[in-house]
Coordinates of N, CA, C and O in Angstrom, one line a residue:
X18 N -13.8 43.8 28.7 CA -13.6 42.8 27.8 C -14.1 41.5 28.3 O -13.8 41.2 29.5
X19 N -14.9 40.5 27.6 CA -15.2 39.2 27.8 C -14.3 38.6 28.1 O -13.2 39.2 28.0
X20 N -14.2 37.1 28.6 CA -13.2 36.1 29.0 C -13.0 35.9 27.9 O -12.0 36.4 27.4
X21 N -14.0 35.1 26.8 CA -13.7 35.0 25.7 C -12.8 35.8 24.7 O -11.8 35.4 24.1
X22 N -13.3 37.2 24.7 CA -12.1 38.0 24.2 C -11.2 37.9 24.4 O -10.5 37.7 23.4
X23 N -10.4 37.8 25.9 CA -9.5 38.0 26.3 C -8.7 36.7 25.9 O -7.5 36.8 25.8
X24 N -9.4 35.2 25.5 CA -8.4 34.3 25.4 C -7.5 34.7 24.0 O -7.9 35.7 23.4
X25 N -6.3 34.0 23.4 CA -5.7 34.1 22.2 C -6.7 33.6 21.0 O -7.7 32.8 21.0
X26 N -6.3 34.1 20.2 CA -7.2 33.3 19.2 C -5.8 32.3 18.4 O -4.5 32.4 18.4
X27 N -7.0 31.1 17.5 CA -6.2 30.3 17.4 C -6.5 30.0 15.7 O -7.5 30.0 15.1
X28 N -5.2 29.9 15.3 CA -5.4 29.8 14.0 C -5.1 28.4 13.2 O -3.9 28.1 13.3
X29 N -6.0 27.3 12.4 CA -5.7 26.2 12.3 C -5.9 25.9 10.9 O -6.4 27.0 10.5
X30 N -5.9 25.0 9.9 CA -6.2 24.6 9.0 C -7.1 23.6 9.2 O -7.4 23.0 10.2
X31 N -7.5 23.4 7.8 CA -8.9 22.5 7.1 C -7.8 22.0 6.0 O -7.2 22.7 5.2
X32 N -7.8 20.8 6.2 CA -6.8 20.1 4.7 C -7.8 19.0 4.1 O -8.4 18.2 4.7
X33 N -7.7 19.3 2.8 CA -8.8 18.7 1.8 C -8.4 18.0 1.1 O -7.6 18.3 0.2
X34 N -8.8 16.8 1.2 CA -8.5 15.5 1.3 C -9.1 14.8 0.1 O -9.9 15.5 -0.4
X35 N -9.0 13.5 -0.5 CA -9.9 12.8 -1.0 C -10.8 11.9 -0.6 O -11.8 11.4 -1.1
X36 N -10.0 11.5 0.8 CA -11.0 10.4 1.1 C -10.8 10.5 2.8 O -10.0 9.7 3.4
X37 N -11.5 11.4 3.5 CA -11.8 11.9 4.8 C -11.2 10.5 5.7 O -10.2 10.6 6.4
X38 N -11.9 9.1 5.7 CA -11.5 9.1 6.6 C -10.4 7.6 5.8 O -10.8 6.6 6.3
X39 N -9.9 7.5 5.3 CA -8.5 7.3 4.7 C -7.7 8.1 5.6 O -6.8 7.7 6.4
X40 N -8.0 9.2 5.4 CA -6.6 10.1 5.7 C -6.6 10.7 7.0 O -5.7 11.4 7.4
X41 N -7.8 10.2 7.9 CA -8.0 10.1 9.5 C -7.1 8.8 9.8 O -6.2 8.7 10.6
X42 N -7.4 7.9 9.0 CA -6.1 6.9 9.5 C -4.8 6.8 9.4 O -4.2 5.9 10.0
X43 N -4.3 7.7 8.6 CA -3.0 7.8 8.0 C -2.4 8.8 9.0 O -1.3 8.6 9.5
X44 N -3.2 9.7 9.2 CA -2.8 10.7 10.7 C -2.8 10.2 11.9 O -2.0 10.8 12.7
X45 N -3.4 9.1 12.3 CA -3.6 8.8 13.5 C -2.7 7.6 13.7 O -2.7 7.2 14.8
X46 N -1.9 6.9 12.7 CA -0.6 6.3 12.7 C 0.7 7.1 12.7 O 1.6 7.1 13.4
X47 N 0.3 7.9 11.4 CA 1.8 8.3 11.2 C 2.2 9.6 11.9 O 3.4 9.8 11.9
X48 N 1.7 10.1 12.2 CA 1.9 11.5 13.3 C 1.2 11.7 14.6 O 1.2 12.7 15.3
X49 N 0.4 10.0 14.9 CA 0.0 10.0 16.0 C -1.3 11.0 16.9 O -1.5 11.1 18.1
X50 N -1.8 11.4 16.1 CA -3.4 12.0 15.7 C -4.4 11.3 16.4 O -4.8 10.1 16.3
X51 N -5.1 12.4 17.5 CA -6.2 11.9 17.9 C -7.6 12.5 17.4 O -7.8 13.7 17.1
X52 N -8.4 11.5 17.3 CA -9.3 11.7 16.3 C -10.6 12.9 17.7 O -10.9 12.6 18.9
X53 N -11.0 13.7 17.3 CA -11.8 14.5 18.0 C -13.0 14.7 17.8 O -13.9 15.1 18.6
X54 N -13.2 14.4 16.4 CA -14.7 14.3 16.2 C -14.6 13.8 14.5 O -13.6 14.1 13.8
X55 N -15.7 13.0 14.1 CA -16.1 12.9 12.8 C -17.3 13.2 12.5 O -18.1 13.1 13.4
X56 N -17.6 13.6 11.3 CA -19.3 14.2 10.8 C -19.4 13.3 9.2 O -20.3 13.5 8.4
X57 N -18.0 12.2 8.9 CA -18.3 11.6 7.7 C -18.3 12.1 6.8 O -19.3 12.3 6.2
X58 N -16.5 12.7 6.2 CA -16.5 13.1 5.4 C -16.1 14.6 5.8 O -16.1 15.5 4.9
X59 N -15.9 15.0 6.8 CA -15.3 16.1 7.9 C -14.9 15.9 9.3 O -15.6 15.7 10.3
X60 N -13.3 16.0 9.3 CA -13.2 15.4 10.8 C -12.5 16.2 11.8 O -11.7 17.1 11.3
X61 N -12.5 16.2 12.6 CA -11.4 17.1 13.7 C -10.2 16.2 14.5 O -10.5 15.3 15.3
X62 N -9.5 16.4 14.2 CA -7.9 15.7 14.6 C -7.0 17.1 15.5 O -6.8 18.3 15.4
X63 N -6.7 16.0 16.4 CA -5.2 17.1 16.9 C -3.9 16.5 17.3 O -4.0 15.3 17.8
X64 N -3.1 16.9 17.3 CA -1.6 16.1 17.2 C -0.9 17.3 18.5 O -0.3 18.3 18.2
X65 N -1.3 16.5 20.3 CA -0.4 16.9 20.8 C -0.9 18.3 21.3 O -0.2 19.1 21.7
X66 N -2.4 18.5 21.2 CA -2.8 19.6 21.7 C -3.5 20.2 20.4 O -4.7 20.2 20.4
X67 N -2.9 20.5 19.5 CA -2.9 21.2 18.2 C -3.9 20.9 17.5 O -4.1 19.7 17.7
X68 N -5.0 21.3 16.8 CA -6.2 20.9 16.4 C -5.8 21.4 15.0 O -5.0 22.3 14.6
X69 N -6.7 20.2 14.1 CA -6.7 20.6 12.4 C -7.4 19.9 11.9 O -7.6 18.8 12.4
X70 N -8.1 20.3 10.7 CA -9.2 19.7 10.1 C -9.2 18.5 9.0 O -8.2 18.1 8.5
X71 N -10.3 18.0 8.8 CA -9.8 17.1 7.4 C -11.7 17.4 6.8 O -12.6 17.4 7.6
X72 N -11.7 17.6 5.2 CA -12.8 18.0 4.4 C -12.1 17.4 3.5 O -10.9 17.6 3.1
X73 N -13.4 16.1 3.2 CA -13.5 15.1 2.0 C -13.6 16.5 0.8 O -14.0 17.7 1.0
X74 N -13.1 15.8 -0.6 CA -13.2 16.9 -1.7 C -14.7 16.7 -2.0 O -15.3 15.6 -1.9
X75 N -15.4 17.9 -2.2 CA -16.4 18.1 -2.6 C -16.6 18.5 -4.1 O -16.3 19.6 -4.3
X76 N -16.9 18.0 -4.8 CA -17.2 17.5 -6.1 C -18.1 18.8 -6.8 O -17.9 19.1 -8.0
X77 N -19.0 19.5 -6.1 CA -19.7 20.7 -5.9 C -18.7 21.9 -5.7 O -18.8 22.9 -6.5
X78 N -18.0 21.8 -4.9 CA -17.4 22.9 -5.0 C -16.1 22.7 -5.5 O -15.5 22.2 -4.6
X79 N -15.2 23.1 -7.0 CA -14.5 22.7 -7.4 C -13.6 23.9 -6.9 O -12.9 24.1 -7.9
X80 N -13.3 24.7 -6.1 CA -12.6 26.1 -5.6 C -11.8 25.3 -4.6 O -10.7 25.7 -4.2
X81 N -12.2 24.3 -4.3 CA -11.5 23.7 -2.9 C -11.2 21.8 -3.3 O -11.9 20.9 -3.2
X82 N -9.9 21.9 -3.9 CA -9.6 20.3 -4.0 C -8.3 20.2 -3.4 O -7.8 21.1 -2.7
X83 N -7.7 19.0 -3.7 CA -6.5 18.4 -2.7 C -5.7 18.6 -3.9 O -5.9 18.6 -5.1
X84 N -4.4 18.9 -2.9 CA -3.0 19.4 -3.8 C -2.7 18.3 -4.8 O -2.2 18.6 -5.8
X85 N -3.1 16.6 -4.2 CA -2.8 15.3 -5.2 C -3.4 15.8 -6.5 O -2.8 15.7 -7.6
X86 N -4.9 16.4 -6.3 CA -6.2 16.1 -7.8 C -5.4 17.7 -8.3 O -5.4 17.9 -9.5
X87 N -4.7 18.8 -7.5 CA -4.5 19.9 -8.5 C -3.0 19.9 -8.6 O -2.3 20.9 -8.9
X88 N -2.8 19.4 -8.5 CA -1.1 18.9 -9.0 C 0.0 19.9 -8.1 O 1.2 19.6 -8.1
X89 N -0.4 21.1 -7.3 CA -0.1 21.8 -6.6 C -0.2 21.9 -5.4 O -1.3 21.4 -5.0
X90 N 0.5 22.6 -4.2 CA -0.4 23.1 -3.0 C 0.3 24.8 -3.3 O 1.0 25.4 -4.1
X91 N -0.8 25.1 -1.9 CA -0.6 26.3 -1.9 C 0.0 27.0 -0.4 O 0.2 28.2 -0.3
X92 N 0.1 26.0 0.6 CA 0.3 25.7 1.9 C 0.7 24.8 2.1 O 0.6 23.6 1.7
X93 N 1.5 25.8 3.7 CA 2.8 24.7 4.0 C 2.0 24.4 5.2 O 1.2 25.2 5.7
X94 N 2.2 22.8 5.9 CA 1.7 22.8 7.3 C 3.3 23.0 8.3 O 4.3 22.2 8.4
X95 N 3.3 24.1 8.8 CA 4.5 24.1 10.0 C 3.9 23.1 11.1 O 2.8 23.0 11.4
X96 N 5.0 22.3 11.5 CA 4.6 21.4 12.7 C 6.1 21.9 13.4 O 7.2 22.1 12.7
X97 N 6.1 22.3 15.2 CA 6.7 22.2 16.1 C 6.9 21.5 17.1 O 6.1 21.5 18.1
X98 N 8.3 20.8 17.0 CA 7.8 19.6 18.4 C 9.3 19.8 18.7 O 10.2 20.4 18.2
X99 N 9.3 18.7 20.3 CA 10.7 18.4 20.2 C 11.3 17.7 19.7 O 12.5 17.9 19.9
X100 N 10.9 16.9 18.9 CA 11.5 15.6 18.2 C 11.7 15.4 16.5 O 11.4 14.5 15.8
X101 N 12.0 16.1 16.3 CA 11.1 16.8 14.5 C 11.5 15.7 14.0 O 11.0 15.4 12.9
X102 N 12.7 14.8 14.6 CA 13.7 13.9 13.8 C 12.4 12.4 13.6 O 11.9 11.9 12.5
X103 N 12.0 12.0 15.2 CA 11.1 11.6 15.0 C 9.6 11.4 14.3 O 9.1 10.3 14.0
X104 N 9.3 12.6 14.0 CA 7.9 12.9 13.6 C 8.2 12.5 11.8 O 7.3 12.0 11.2
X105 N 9.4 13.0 11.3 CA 9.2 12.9 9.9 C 9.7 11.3 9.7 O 9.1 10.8 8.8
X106 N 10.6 10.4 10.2 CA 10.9 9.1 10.6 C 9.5 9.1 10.7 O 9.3 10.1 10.1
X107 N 8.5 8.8 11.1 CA 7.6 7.9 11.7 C 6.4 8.2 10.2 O 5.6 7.3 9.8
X108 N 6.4 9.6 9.6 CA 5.4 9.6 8.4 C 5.8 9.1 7.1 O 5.1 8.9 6.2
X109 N 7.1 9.0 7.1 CA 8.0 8.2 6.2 C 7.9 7.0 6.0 O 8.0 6.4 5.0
X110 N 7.6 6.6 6.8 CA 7.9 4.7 7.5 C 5.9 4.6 7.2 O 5.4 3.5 6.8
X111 N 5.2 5.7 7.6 CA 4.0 5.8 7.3 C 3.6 5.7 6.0 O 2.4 5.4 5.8
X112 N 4.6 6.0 4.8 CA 4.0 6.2 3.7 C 4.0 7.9 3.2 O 3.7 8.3 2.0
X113 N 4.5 8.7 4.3 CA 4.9 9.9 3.4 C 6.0 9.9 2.2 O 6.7 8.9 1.9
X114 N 6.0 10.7 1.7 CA 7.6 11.0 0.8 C 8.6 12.3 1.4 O 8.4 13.5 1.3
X115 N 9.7 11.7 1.8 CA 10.7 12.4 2.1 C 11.1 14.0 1.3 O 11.4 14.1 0.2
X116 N 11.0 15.1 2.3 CA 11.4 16.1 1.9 C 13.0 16.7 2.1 O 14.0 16.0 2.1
X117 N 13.0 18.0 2.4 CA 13.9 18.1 2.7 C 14.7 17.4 3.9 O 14.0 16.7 4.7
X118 N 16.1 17.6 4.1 CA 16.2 16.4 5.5 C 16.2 17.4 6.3 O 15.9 18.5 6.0
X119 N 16.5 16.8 7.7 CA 16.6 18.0 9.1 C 18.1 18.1 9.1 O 19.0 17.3 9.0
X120 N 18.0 19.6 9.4 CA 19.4 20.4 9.3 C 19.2 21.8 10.1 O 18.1 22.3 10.0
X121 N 20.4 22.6 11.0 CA 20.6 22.9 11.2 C 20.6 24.3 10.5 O 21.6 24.8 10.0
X122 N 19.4 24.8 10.6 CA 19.4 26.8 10.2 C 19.5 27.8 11.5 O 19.1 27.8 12.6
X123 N 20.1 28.4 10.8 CA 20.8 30.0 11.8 C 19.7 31.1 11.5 O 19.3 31.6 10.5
X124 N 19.3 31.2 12.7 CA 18.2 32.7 12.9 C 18.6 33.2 13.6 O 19.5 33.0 14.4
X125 N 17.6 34.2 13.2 CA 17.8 35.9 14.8 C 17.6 35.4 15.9 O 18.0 35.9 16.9
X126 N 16.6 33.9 16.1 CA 16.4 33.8 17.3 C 17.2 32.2 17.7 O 16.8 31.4 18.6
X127 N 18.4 32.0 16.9 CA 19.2 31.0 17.9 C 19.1 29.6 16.2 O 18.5 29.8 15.1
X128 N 19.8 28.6 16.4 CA 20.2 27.4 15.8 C 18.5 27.0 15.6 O 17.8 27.7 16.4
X129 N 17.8 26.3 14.9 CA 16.8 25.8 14.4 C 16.9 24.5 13.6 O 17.4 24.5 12.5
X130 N 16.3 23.2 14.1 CA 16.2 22.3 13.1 C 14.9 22.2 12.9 O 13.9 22.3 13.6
X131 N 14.9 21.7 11.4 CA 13.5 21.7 10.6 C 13.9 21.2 9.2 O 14.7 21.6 8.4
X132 N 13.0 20.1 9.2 CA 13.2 19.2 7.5 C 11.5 18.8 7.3 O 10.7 19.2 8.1
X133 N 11.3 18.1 6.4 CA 10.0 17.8 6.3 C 9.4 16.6 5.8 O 10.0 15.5 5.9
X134 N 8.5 16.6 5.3 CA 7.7 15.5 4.0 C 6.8 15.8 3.3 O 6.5 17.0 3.4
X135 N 6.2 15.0 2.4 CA 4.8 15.2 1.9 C 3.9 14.1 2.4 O 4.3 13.0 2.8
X136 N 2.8 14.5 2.4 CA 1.9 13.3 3.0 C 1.5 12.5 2.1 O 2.3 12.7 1.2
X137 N 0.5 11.5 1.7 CA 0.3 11.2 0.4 C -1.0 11.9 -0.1 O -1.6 11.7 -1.2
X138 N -1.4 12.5 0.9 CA -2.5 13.4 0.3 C -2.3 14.5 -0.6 O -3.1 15.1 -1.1
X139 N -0.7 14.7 -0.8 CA -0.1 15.6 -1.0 C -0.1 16.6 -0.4 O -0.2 17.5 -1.2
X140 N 0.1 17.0 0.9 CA 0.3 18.1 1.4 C 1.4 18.2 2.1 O 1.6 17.5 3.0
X141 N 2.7 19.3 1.7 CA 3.9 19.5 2.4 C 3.8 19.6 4.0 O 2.7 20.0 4.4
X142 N 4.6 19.3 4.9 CA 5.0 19.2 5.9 C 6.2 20.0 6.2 O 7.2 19.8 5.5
X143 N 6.2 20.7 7.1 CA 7.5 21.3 7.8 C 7.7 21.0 9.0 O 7.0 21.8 9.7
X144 N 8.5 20.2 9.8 CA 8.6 20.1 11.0 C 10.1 20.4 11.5 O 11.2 20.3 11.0
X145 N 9.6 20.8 12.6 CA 11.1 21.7 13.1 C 11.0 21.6 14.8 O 9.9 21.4 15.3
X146 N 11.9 21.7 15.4 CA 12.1 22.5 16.7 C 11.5 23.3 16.9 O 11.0 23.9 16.0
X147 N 11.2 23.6 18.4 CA 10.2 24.6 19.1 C 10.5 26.0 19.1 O 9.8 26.9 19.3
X148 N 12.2 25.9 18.7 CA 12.8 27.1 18.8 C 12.0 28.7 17.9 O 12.3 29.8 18.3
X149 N 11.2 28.6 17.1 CA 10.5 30.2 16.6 C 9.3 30.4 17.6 O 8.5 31.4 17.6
X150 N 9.3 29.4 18.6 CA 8.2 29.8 19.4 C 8.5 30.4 20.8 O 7.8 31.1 21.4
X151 N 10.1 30.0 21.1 CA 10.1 30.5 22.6 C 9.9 32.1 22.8 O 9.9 32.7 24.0
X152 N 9.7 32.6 21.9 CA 9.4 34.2 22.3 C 7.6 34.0 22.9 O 7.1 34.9 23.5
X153 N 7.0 32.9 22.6 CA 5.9 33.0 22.6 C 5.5 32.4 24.5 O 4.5 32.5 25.2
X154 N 6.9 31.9 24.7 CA 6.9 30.8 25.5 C 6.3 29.2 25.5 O 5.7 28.5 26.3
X155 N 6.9 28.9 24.3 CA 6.7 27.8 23.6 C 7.4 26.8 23.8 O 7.2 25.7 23.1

């Protein structure tokens, strides 16, 4: 097996936006986002290690718009940190809209907190405790 093989693979999102780098700045305030690359209208951001995309709506391809222009999403972003209380306080104060609050869920694998927002891009937010990761060693 290659090294390459052998690393994890990683799975991330592309969130489609209206206005690429609007919403490069809205990340890089309100959840503290470092910006990793832009191509103008395609950018690479990561929050904390975590990498995720941003694609301006393309007008051409009408298969891929932002949950604001289709009145829906169809995906959740899970975010895990230690501070969840923090992270959704700080995109709120940013200009998110308040989702669920943070509260206390019971799993198989121990107490969990996790509440969230929406961005104004319209994309739901879940942020929670590290806790679904420690089997990962997270």
């Amino acid at each position: 097996m290659t090294a390459e093989l052998a690393k994890p693979a990683a799975i991330t999102v592309m969130l489609i936006v209206p206005d690429a780098d609007a919403a490069t700045s809205w990340y890089k305030t309100a959840l503290g986002a470092t910006e990793l690359w832009n191509l103008g209208g395609v950018a690479g951001l990561e929050i904390a290690g975590a990498p995720f995309f941003l694609h301006e709506v393309n007008r051409d391809n009408p298969a891929e718009t932002s949950p604001d222009q289709a009145g829906v999403t169809s995906v959740r972003i899970e975010m895990f940190t230690a501070d969840p209380d923090h992270i959704i306080e700080r995109a709120i104060a940013a200009g998110a809209t308040a989702g669920s609050a943070i509260e206390d869920h019971h799993t198989p694998w121990g107490t969990h907190r996790q509440g969230g927002f929406t961005d104004p891009f319209g994309h739901r937010w879940s942020v929670g405790d590290r806790s679904p990761l420690n089997r990962l060693g997270g």
